[in-house]
Coordinates of C-alpha atoms in Angstrom, one line a residue:
M530 CA 137.7 15.6 32.7
A531 CA 138.1 16.9 36.2
G532 CA 134.9 18.2 38.0
R533 CA 134.0 21.8 38.5
I534 CA 136.1 23.4 41.2
E535 CA 133.1 23.6 43.5
D536 CA 132.6 19.8 43.1
Y537 CA 135.5 19.1 45.3
A538 CA 135.8 18.5 48.9
L539 CA 139.0 19.1 51.0
I540 CA 140.3 16.5 53.3
G541 CA 143.8 16.8 55.0
D542 CA 146.1 16.1 57.9
M543 CA 147.7 19.6 58.4
Q544 CA 150.7 18.5 56.4
T545 CA 149.1 17.9 53.0
A546 CA 145.6 17.7 51.5
A547 CA 143.5 15.9 48.9
L548 CA 140.6 17.1 46.8
V549 CA 137.7 14.5 46.5
C550 CA 135.2 15.0 43.7
R551 CA 131.5 14.4 44.1
D552 CA 131.8 11.2 42.0
G553 CA 134.3 9.8 44.6
T554 CA 137.5 10.5 42.7
V555 CA 140.6 11.9 44.4
D556 CA 142.0 14.0 41.7
W557 CA 144.7 15.9 43.6
L558 CA 147.0 14.7 46.3
C559 CA 150.7 15.8 47.0
L560 CA 152.8 13.6 49.3
P561 CA 154.2 14.0 51.8
R562 CA 153.8 17.7 52.0
F563 CA 151.5 20.5 50.5
D564 CA 154.4 21.4 48.1
S565 CA 155.5 17.9 47.2
H566 CA 155.0 16.4 43.7
A567 CA 151.4 15.2 43.2
I568 CA 150.8 11.5 42.9
F569 CA 147.2 12.3 41.6
A570 CA 147.3 15.2 39.2
G571 CA 144.1 14.4 37.2
L572 CA 142.8 17.8 38.3
L573 CA 145.2 19.5 36.0
G574 CA 145.1 16.9 33.2
T575 CA 143.4 13.7 32.5
E576 CA 143.0 10.3 34.2
E577 CA 146.4 9.4 32.7
H578 CA 148.0 11.7 35.2
G579 CA 146.7 10.0 38.3
F580 CA 143.5 9.5 40.2
W581 CA 141.7 7.2 42.7
R582 CA 138.1 6.6 42.1
L583 CA 135.9 4.7 44.7
G584 CA 132.2 4.4 44.2
P585 CA 129.4 2.4 42.8
A586 CA 130.4 0.3 39.8
H587 CA 129.3 1.7 36.4
A588 CA 129.6 0.8 32.7
A589 CA 132.9 1.6 31.2
D590 CA 131.4 4.0 28.6
A591 CA 129.2 5.8 31.3
E592 CA 130.2 8.7 33.5
P593 CA 130.9 7.8 37.1
P594 CA 127.7 8.4 39.2
R595 CA 127.7 11.4 41.4
A596 CA 126.9 11.1 45.2
A597 CA 123.4 12.0 46.0
R598 CA 124.4 13.5 49.4
R599 CA 127.7 14.5 51.0
G600 CA 128.9 16.4 54.0
Y601 CA 131.4 16.7 56.8
R602 CA 130.7 14.6 59.8
G603 CA 130.0 17.4 62.3
D604 CA 132.6 20.0 62.8
S605 CA 135.4 17.9 61.2
L606 CA 137.3 17.2 58.0
V607 CA 135.8 13.7 57.8
L608 CA 133.9 13.6 54.6
E609 CA 130.8 11.2 54.0
S610 CA 129.4 10.7 50.5
E611 CA 126.3 8.6 49.8
W612 CA 125.1 7.1 46.5
D613 CA 121.5 5.9 45.9
T614 CA 121.7 3.1 43.2
P615 CA 118.9 0.8 41.8
R616 CA 120.4 -1.9 44.1
G617 CA 120.7 0.1 47.3
T618 CA 122.6 2.9 49.1
V619 CA 126.3 3.0 50.0
R620 CA 128.3 5.4 51.9
V621 CA 132.1 6.2 51.5
T622 CA 133.9 8.0 54.5
D623 CA 137.1 9.8 53.4
F624 CA 139.7 11.3 55.8
M625 CA 143.3 11.9 56.5
P626 CA 144.4 11.3 60.2
P627 CA 146.5 14.0 61.8
R628 CA 149.9 12.4 62.0
D629 CA 153.5 12.3 63.3
G630 CA 154.5 9.4 61.0
A631 CA 153.5 8.3 57.5
P632 CA 150.8 10.4 55.7
Q633 CA 147.6 8.2 55.0
L634 CA 144.5 8.7 53.0
I635 CA 141.8 6.3 54.4
R636 CA 138.5 5.5 52.6
I637 CA 135.9 3.2 54.3
V638 CA 133.0 1.8 52.3
E639 CA 129.9 1.1 54.3
G640 CA 126.7 -0.7 53.0
V641 CA 123.6 1.1 54.0
T642 CA 120.7 -0.7 52.1
G643 CA 120.6 -3.5 49.5
R644 CA 123.6 -5.0 47.9
V645 CA 125.7 -2.5 45.9
P646 CA 128.5 -3.5 43.5
M647 CA 131.5 -1.3 44.0
R648 CA 134.8 -0.6 42.3
S649 CA 138.1 1.0 43.4
A650 CA 140.3 2.2 40.6
L651 CA 143.8 3.4 41.7
R652 CA 146.1 5.0 39.2
M653 CA 149.2 6.4 40.8
R654 CA 151.4 8.6 38.7
F655 CA 154.4 10.3 40.5
S656 CA 156.0 13.6 39.7
Y657 CA 152.8 15.4 38.7
G658 CA 151.6 12.6 36.4
R659 CA 154.7 12.1 34.5
V660 CA 156.2 8.9 36.1
V661 CA 154.6 5.5 36.1
P662 CA 155.7 3.8 39.3
W663 CA 156.7 0.1 39.6
V664 CA 153.7 -1.5 41.3
H665 CA 154.2 -4.9 42.9
K666 CA 153.4 -7.0 45.9
H667 CA 155.4 -7.1 49.1
E668 CA 154.5 -9.4 51.9
G669 CA 150.8 -9.3 50.9
R670 CA 150.7 -5.5 50.5
T671 CA 150.7 -3.5 47.2
V672 CA 153.4 -0.9 46.8
A673 CA 154.2 1.6 44.1
V674 CA 157.8 2.8 43.9
A675 CA 159.5 5.5 41.8
G676 CA 162.7 7.1 42.8
P677 CA 162.6 8.4 46.4
D678 CA 158.9 7.7 46.9
S679 CA 156.8 4.7 47.8
V680 CA 153.0 4.5 48.3
W681 CA 151.6 1.5 50.0
F682 CA 148.0 0.4 49.2
D683 CA 146.3 -1.7 51.9
T684 CA 142.9 -3.3 51.8
E685 CA 141.2 -6.7 52.7
I686 CA 139.7 -6.9 49.2
D687 CA 141.5 -8.8 46.5
T688 CA 143.0 -6.5 43.9
Y689 CA 144.2 -6.9 40.3
G690 CA 146.2 -4.9 37.8
K691 CA 145.0 -3.8 34.3
A692 CA 146.2 -1.1 32.1
L693 CA 148.7 0.2 34.6
T694 CA 145.8 0.7 37.2
T695 CA 145.0 -1.2 40.4
Y696 CA 141.4 -2.4 40.7
A697 CA 139.2 -3.9 43.3
D698 CA 135.7 -5.1 42.6
F699 CA 133.4 -6.1 45.4
T700 CA 129.9 -5.8 46.8
V701 CA 128.7 -4.3 50.1
A702 CA 125.6 -5.1 52.1
P703 CA 124.1 -3.4 55.2
G704 CA 126.6 -3.5 58.0
D705 CA 129.7 -4.1 55.8
R706 CA 132.6 -1.8 56.4
I707 CA 135.5 -2.2 54.1
A708 CA 138.6 0.0 54.3
F709 CA 141.2 1.1 51.7
T710 CA 144.2 3.0 52.6
I711 CA 147.3 4.5 50.9
S712 CA 150.4 5.5 52.9
W713 CA 153.5 7.3 51.7
E714 CA 157.0 6.4 52.9
P715 CA 160.5 7.2 51.5
S716 CA 161.4 4.3 49.2
H717 CA 164.6 3.5 51.0
K718 CA 162.9 2.9 54.3
Q719 CA 161.0 0.0 55.8
P720 CA 157.3 -0.3 54.9
P721 CA 154.9 1.9 57.0
P722 CA 153.0 0.3 59.7
L723 CA 149.7 -1.5 58.7
P724 CA 146.8 1.1 58.9
E725 CA 144.2 0.9 61.6
P726 CA 141.3 2.6 59.8
E727 CA 138.6 2.4 62.5
Q728 CA 140.9 3.6 65.3
S729 CA 142.2 6.4 63.0
L730 CA 138.7 7.6 62.2
E731 CA 137.8 7.8 65.9
A732 CA 141.1 9.7 66.6
T733 CA 140.5 12.0 63.7
E734 CA 137.0 12.9 64.7
D735 CA 138.3 13.5 68.3
F736 CA 141.0 15.8 67.1
W737 CA 138.7 18.0 65.2
R738 CA 135.9 18.1 67.9
E739 CA 138.3 19.1 70.5
W740 CA 139.9 21.8 68.3
V741 CA 136.6 23.4 67.4
E742 CA 135.6 23.5 71.2
H743 CA 138.2 26.3 71.5
C744 CA 136.3 28.6 69.2
T745 CA 135.0 31.7 71.0
Y746 CA 132.5 32.7 68.3
H747 CA 128.9 31.8 69.0
G748 CA 127.0 34.3 66.8
P749 CA 124.4 33.6 64.1
Y750 CA 127.1 32.8 61.4
R751 CA 128.7 30.1 63.5
E752 CA 128.3 27.4 60.9
A753 CA 130.2 29.4 58.2
V754 CA 132.8 30.7 60.6
V755 CA 133.6 27.3 62.1
R756 CA 133.9 25.6 58.6
S757 CA 136.2 28.5 57.6
L758 CA 138.3 28.0 60.7
I759 CA 138.6 24.4 60.1
T760 CA 139.7 25.0 56.5
L761 CA 142.3 27.5 57.7
K762 CA 143.6 24.9 60.2
A763 CA 143.7 22.4 57.4
L764 CA 146.0 24.8 55.4
T765 CA 148.5 25.0 58.4
Y766 CA 151.6 22.9 58.1
A767 CA 151.7 21.5 61.6
P768 CA 155.4 20.7 61.9
T769 CA 156.4 24.4 61.4
G770 CA 153.3 26.5 61.7
G771 CA 153.5 27.9 58.2
I772 CA 150.2 28.5 56.5
V773 CA 149.7 27.7 52.7
A774 CA 147.5 30.1 50.7
A775 CA 145.8 27.1 49.1
P776 CA 146.6 23.4 48.7
T777 CA 146.6 23.5 44.9
T778 CA 148.5 25.0 42.0
S779 CA 147.3 26.4 38.6
L780 CA 143.5 26.2 39.2
P781 CA 142.8 29.2 36.8
E782 CA 141.5 32.6 37.6
D783 CA 140.4 32.9 33.9
I784 CA 139.3 29.5 32.6
G785 CA 141.3 28.7 29.5
G786 CA 143.8 31.6 30.2
V787 CA 147.2 32.0 31.6
R788 CA 146.5 33.3 35.1
N789 CA 147.5 30.1 36.8
W790 CA 149.8 30.2 39.9
D791 CA 151.1 27.9 42.5
Y792 CA 149.7 28.8 45.9
R793 CA 151.2 26.0 48.0
Y794 CA 153.5 28.4 49.9
T795 CA 153.3 30.7 52.9
W796 CA 152.5 34.3 51.7
L797 CA 153.3 36.5 54.7
R798 CA 150.2 38.6 53.9
D799 CA 147.9 35.6 53.7
A800 CA 149.4 34.0 56.8
A801 CA 149.2 37.3 58.8
I802 CA 145.6 37.8 58.1
T803 CA 144.9 34.2 58.8
L804 CA 146.6 34.6 62.1
S805 CA 144.5 37.6 62.9
S806 CA 141.2 35.7 62.3
L807 CA 142.4 32.8 64.4
L808 CA 143.4 35.1 67.3
R809 CA 140.0 36.8 67.1
T810 CA 138.2 33.5 67.5
G811 CA 140.3 32.1 70.4
Y812 CA 143.2 30.2 68.8
R813 CA 146.5 31.4 70.4
E814 CA 148.5 28.3 69.8
E815 CA 148.4 28.7 66.1
A816 CA 149.4 32.3 66.5
R817 CA 152.3 31.3 68.7
A818 CA 153.4 28.7 66.2
W819 CA 153.2 31.1 63.2
R820 CA 155.2 33.8 65.0
E821 CA 157.9 31.2 65.6
W822 CA 157.8 30.2 61.9
L823 CA 158.2 33.8 60.9
L824 CA 161.1 34.4 63.2
R825 CA 162.8 31.4 61.7
A826 CA 162.0 32.3 58.2
V827 CA 163.2 35.9 58.4
A828 CA 166.1 35.1 60.8
G829 CA 169.4 36.9 60.0
D830 CA 168.0 38.8 56.9
P831 CA 165.0 40.9 57.9
E832 CA 166.1 43.7 55.5
N833 CA 165.4 41.3 52.5
L834 CA 162.0 40.2 53.7
Q835 CA 160.3 38.1 51.0
I836 CA 156.6 38.2 50.3
M837 CA 156.4 34.4 50.6
Y838 CA 158.5 31.4 51.8
G839 CA 158.2 27.7 51.7
I840 CA 156.2 26.1 54.4
A841 CA 159.4 25.3 56.4
G842 CA 160.8 28.8 55.7
E843 CA 162.5 28.0 52.4
R844 CA 163.5 31.1 50.4
E845 CA 164.0 29.7 46.9
L846 CA 160.7 28.9 45.1
G847 CA 161.8 28.9 41.5
E848 CA 158.9 28.9 39.0
A849 CA 158.7 26.2 36.3
E850 CA 156.1 25.1 33.8
L851 CA 154.9 21.5 33.5
D852 CA 154.4 21.1 29.8
W853 CA 153.1 17.6 29.9
L854 CA 150.0 18.7 31.9
P855 CA 147.3 20.3 29.7
G856 CA 145.9 22.3 32.6
Y857 CA 142.5 22.5 34.3
E858 CA 140.0 22.7 31.4
G859 CA 142.8 23.6 29.1
S860 CA 144.2 26.4 31.2
A861 CA 147.9 26.4 30.5
P862 CA 150.5 26.7 31.6
V863 CA 150.6 24.6 34.7
R864 CA 153.1 26.3 37.0
V865 CA 155.0 25.0 40.1
G866 CA 157.0 27.3 42.3
N867 CA 156.4 31.0 42.2
G868 CA 158.5 33.7 40.6
A869 CA 156.7 36.4 42.6
A870 CA 158.7 35.2 45.8
H871 CA 161.3 38.0 45.2
Q872 CA 159.0 40.8 44.3
L873 CA 159.0 44.0 46.4
Q874 CA 155.7 44.4 48.1
L875 CA 155.9 47.0 50.8
D876 CA 152.4 46.3 52.2
V877 CA 153.8 43.0 53.5
Y878 CA 155.6 44.9 56.3
G879 CA 152.3 46.3 57.4
E880 CA 150.5 43.0 57.4
V881 CA 153.2 41.3 59.4
T882 CA 153.5 44.1 61.9
E883 CA 149.8 44.2 62.3
A884 CA 149.7 40.5 63.1
L885 CA 152.5 40.9 65.6
H886 CA 150.7 43.8 67.1
L887 CA 147.4 41.8 67.4
A888 CA 149.2 38.8 69.0
H889 CA 150.8 41.2 71.6
M890 CA 147.4 42.9 72.2
T891 CA 145.6 39.6 72.8
G892 CA 148.0 38.5 75.4
L893 CA 150.4 36.2 73.5
A894 CA 153.5 35.8 75.6
R895 CA 156.2 38.4 74.8
N896 CA 159.0 37.4 72.4
D897 CA 161.9 39.8 72.5
Y898 CA 163.1 38.7 69.1
A899 CA 159.7 39.4 67.6
S900 CA 159.9 42.9 69.0
L901 CA 163.4 43.3 67.6
L902 CA 162.2 42.0 64.2
Q903 CA 159.5 44.6 64.2
L904 CA 162.0 47.4 64.9
K905 CA 164.3 46.2 62.1
L906 CA 161.4 46.1 59.6
I907 CA 160.5 49.7 60.4
S908 CA 164.2 50.7 60.1
Y909 CA 164.2 49.3 56.6
L910 CA 160.9 51.0 55.7
E911 CA 162.2 54.2 56.8
G912 CA 164.6 54.3 53.9
H913 CA 162.3 52.5 51.3
W914 CA 158.6 53.4 51.8
Q915 CA 158.9 55.9 48.9
D916 CA 160.0 53.2 46.6
P917 CA 157.7 52.0 43.9
D918 CA 156.7 48.3 44.2
E919 CA 154.7 45.4 42.7
G920 CA 151.9 45.8 45.2
I921 CA 149.5 43.5 46.9
W922 CA 148.3 41.9 43.7
E923 CA 151.8 40.8 42.6
V924 CA 151.6 42.6 39.2
R925 CA 154.1 41.5 36.7
G926 CA 154.1 44.9 34.9
P927 CA 156.3 47.8 36.0
R928 CA 156.6 48.9 39.6
R929 CA 154.3 51.7 40.7
H930 CA 153.6 53.8 43.9
F931 CA 150.6 51.7 45.0
V932 CA 148.4 53.5 47.4
H933 CA 147.6 50.3 49.4
S934 CA 151.4 49.7 49.8
K935 CA 151.9 53.2 51.3
V936 CA 148.9 52.8 53.6
M937 CA 150.2 49.5 54.9
A938 CA 153.7 51.1 55.4
W939 CA 151.9 53.6 57.6
V940 CA 150.3 50.7 59.4
A941 CA 153.6 49.1 60.1
V942 CA 155.0 52.4 61.6
D943 CA 151.8 53.1 63.5
R944 CA 151.7 49.7 65.2
T945 CA 155.5 49.8 66.1
I946 CA 154.9 53.2 67.7
K947 CA 152.2 51.7 69.8
L948 CA 154.7 48.9 70.8
I949 CA 157.2 51.5 71.9
E950 CA 154.5 53.5 73.8
S951 CA 153.4 50.4 75.7
G952 CA 157.0 50.1 77.0
D953 CA 157.7 46.7 75.3
A954 CA 160.3 48.0 73.0
D955 CA 162.7 51.0 72.6
G956 CA 163.0 53.0 69.5
P957 CA 163.2 56.5 68.1
L958 CA 159.7 57.5 69.0
E959 CA 159.6 61.1 67.8
R960 CA 161.4 60.3 64.6
W961 CA 158.9 57.5 63.8
R962 CA 155.9 59.7 64.7
E963 CA 157.2 62.2 62.1
L964 CA 157.7 59.3 59.6
R965 CA 154.1 58.2 60.2
D966 CA 152.8 61.8 59.6
D967 CA 155.0 61.9 56.4
I968 CA 153.5 58.8 54.9
H969 CA 150.0 59.8 55.8
R970 CA 150.4 63.2 54.2
D971 CA 152.0 61.7 51.1
V972 CA 149.2 59.3 50.5
C973 CA 146.5 61.9 51.0
E974 CA 148.2 64.3 48.7
K975 CA 149.3 62.0 45.9
G976 CA 147.0 59.0 46.1
Y977 CA 143.7 60.9 46.2
D978 CA 141.7 62.2 43.2
E979 CA 139.9 65.2 44.6
E980 CA 137.7 65.6 41.5
R981 CA 136.2 62.1 41.8
N982 CA 136.5 62.0 45.6
T983 CA 138.3 58.7 45.7
F984 CA 141.7 57.2 46.4
T985 CA 143.2 55.6 43.3
Q986 CA 145.3 52.5 42.7
S987 CA 148.6 54.2 42.5
Y988 CA 149.9 57.8 42.5
G989 CA 148.8 59.7 39.4
S990 CA 146.5 56.9 38.1
K991 CA 142.9 57.0 37.3
E992 CA 142.3 53.3 38.0
L993 CA 140.6 52.1 41.2
D994 CA 141.7 49.1 43.3
A995 CA 139.7 47.2 45.7
S996 CA 142.5 47.0 48.2
L997 CA 141.6 50.7 49.0
L998 CA 138.7 49.2 50.9
L999 CA 141.2 48.4 53.6
I1000 CA 141.9 52.1 54.4
P1001 CA 139.2 52.4 57.2
Q1002 CA 139.8 48.8 58.4
M1003 CA 143.4 49.6 59.0
G1004 CA 142.6 52.8 60.8
F1005 CA 144.3 55.0 58.3
L1006 CA 141.2 57.2 58.1
P1007 CA 138.0 57.0 60.0
P1008 CA 135.0 55.4 58.4
D1009 CA 133.0 58.6 58.3
D1010 CA 135.8 60.5 56.4
K1011 CA 134.3 61.8 53.1
R1012 CA 137.3 60.4 51.2
V1013 CA 136.7 56.9 52.6
I1014 CA 132.9 57.1 51.7
G1015 CA 133.8 58.5 48.2
T1016 CA 136.3 55.6 47.6
I1017 CA 133.7 53.0 48.7
E1018 CA 131.1 54.4 46.4
A1019 CA 133.6 54.8 43.5
I1020 CA 134.6 51.1 43.8
Q1021 CA 130.9 50.1 43.9
R1022 CA 130.4 52.0 40.6
E1023 CA 133.4 51.0 38.7
L1024 CA 134.6 47.6 40.0
S1025 CA 131.3 45.9 40.8
T1026 CA 129.8 43.1 38.8
P1027 CA 126.1 43.1 38.1
D1028 CA 125.7 40.8 41.1
G1029 CA 127.3 43.3 43.4
F1030 CA 130.5 41.5 43.8
I1031 CA 133.9 43.2 43.5
L1032 CA 136.8 43.0 41.0
R1033 CA 140.3 43.6 42.2
Y1034 CA 141.1 46.1 39.5
P1035 CA 140.3 46.7 35.8
T1036 CA 141.6 44.2 33.4
E1037 CA 141.9 44.6 29.6
G1038 CA 140.7 41.3 28.1
Q1039 CA 143.3 40.0 25.6
D1040 CA 145.5 43.2 26.0
A1041 CA 148.0 43.3 28.9
G1042 CA 146.5 45.4 31.7
V1043 CA 147.9 47.0 34.8
D1044 CA 149.1 43.6 35.9
G1045 CA 151.0 42.9 32.8
L1046 CA 148.8 39.9 31.9
P1047 CA 146.3 39.3 29.1
G1048 CA 142.8 38.0 30.0
D1049 CA 140.2 38.9 32.6
E1050 CA 139.4 37.4 36.0
G1051 CA 136.4 36.9 38.2
A1052 CA 135.2 38.8 41.2
F1053 CA 137.7 38.5 43.9
L1054 CA 135.9 37.1 46.9
A1055 CA 138.1 38.7 49.6
C1056 CA 137.5 42.2 48.1
S1057 CA 133.7 41.5 48.1
F1058 CA 133.9 40.7 51.8
W1059 CA 135.9 43.8 52.3
M1060 CA 133.2 45.8 50.8
A1061 CA 130.6 44.3 53.2
D1062 CA 132.9 45.2 56.0
D1063 CA 133.2 48.8 54.8
L1064 CA 129.5 49.1 54.3
A1065 CA 128.9 48.1 57.8
M1066 CA 131.6 50.5 59.1
I1067 CA 129.8 53.5 57.4
G1068 CA 126.4 52.6 58.8
R1069 CA 124.9 50.9 55.7
V1070 CA 124.5 47.7 57.8
D1071 CA 121.6 46.2 56.0
E1072 CA 123.3 46.5 52.7
A1073 CA 126.4 44.9 54.2
R1074 CA 124.4 42.0 55.5
R1075 CA 122.7 41.4 52.1
L1076 CA 126.1 41.4 50.4
F1077 CA 127.6 39.1 53.0
E1078 CA 124.8 36.6 52.7
K1079 CA 125.0 36.7 48.9
L1080 CA 128.7 35.8 49.3
L1081 CA 127.9 33.0 51.7
A1082 CA 125.5 31.5 49.1
L1083 CA 128.5 31.3 46.6
R1084 CA 130.2 28.6 48.9
N1085 CA 129.8 25.0 47.6
D1086 CA 127.7 22.6 49.5
L1087 CA 130.5 22.0 51.9
G1088 CA 131.1 25.6 52.8
L1089 CA 134.2 26.0 50.7
L1090 CA 135.4 28.9 48.6
A1091 CA 138.0 29.3 45.9
E1092 CA 139.8 32.6 45.2
E1093 CA 137.3 34.1 42.8
W1094 CA 133.8 33.9 41.4
D1095 CA 133.3 34.1 37.7
P1096 CA 130.1 36.2 37.1
R1097 CA 129.7 35.0 33.5
L1098 CA 130.0 31.3 34.0
K1099 CA 128.4 31.5 37.6
R1100 CA 131.1 29.2 39.0
Q1101 CA 134.1 29.3 41.4
V1102 CA 137.6 29.9 39.8
G1103 CA 141.1 30.1 41.1
N1104 CA 143.1 27.9 43.6
F1105 CA 140.8 26.0 46.1
P1106 CA 140.1 26.3 48.9
Q1107 CA 141.5 29.7 49.4
A1108 CA 142.6 31.1 52.7
F1109 CA 142.4 34.6 51.5
S1110 CA 138.6 34.0 50.9
H1111 CA 137.9 32.3 54.2
V1112 CA 139.7 34.8 56.4
P1113 CA 137.6 37.9 55.5
L1114 CA 134.5 35.7 55.7
I1115 CA 135.3 35.2 59.4
D1116 CA 136.2 38.9 59.9
T1117 CA 132.9 40.1 58.2
A1118 CA 130.8 37.7 60.3
L1119 CA 132.4 39.1 63.5
R1120 CA 131.9 42.6 62.4
L1121 CA 128.2 42.1 61.5
T1122 CA 127.6 40.1 64.6
A1123 CA 129.0 42.9 66.7
S1124 CA 126.8 45.5 64.9
G1125 CA 123.7 43.3 65.2
A1126 CA 123.3 43.4 61.4
Y1127 CA 121.9 39.9 60.7
G1128 CA 118.6 38.5 59.8
G1129 CA 116.6 36.1 61.8

């Protein structure tokens, strides 16, 4: 069985990523891209679906020992895990070098004390665990081939095959350093170059150290902010600038349930807010690359803006179910692709426009096509902002007039007006000022429940929605407006868990709720950070700090967050690690630091 979600560490090369469990098992790796087929899919099934375990040898009928200590080496994505055994201590260093050529996963075993028997067990299964490759020797190297893919396994240790698995048994003593590497290459090409593990380790550490030096945040939450920034960078697909929402698919929001989605794509919303956090902490190059990705993805068809694209800008992300995988802890179905790609979510126009606006305000070099795109998006909104949509949470029930969607349409128009007022674009200024006023009036009249003094999820509904917490953050209303304060307090009453974390919206157990799905879900971490932000904005800064620090305590030992927190099971749930959790962590840290609301 796969480990708990919080038992995993992330390593990656900004083109794909692997999850490494505390027992030294790589249970998830897609090659060569985030959205490629997995060669290790044990995370969503069993060991039969692919894994690579490297750690102290153990009895066949015993559980693999878990590392006594682990951590990233400084501000990097180089993972170090240490085991204390009766025969001594051993360290394994795992990393993926940033690359131009073949993707590599490198594991270096180092003896610390004593003499420790070790074992590497490598079971490659292509096509998400369905295809057993042909494994053979080629000029002294081990290669696994199936269809278009080949994976090359290199080590100085003798290996042997047994039960369709490649093993290596060896012993390490103090000072020993033994490397193991897998490299992917299209099967019709020449073998990839022999790896150079020690040089690659040094280059990987140098890359991350130099990247982190650009961070402009030096406040009291720097450790959490830097780890979140590194995670966001790791979720960026370097060749194009696209940003995946998470490197995994189908980690459940409700363990044992059906709320399992593929997040290995670029949601405009997630990418836009990620861009905003990077810009606020000094990372302009990532902002420039994402803006170029956006312009390519949307090129020629801005009126049919999708909510998400492939990491190279692909539009077709057809959803399918992998029925041979039982799912994480029995959470089926396992899905690849995402059928929500063609939903109408009007809020995306606001998030994209806000990101372009922030890039402009922070001095990113002007791009005329970006300004033209912004004008085209508003021209579309002008005729469609009154349409119902599926909203920020991608509900699979009927379309509604979601309040958050209308607020973000207002944001799109407002930021475009500011662009025109700055002299960097031309547009129908007076007409769009009237449009901005019309949207604002419509929301305040139809999306506000005067009796309860709160905005509601959609026009005419009684349900609340945590996305309403963004109303003051987007400048739609000032924080001291009684309707804002009333909404914050209503969400605290009706969408808060006993621990004070925030649910997205009400769910209905086994009955289909507003999102059209059965089952419940955990507290949504982004919404909980939004609550901390809002509390700080309305002057309840001590309460905001306490909530923020409770949220920080939910991170795993490596500082990583999934999408949600299950308050019943006291564990992380959802795809992991999740950009949409780490972005508001950064934003809230910046706000609390600016307000002086921190302890110690």
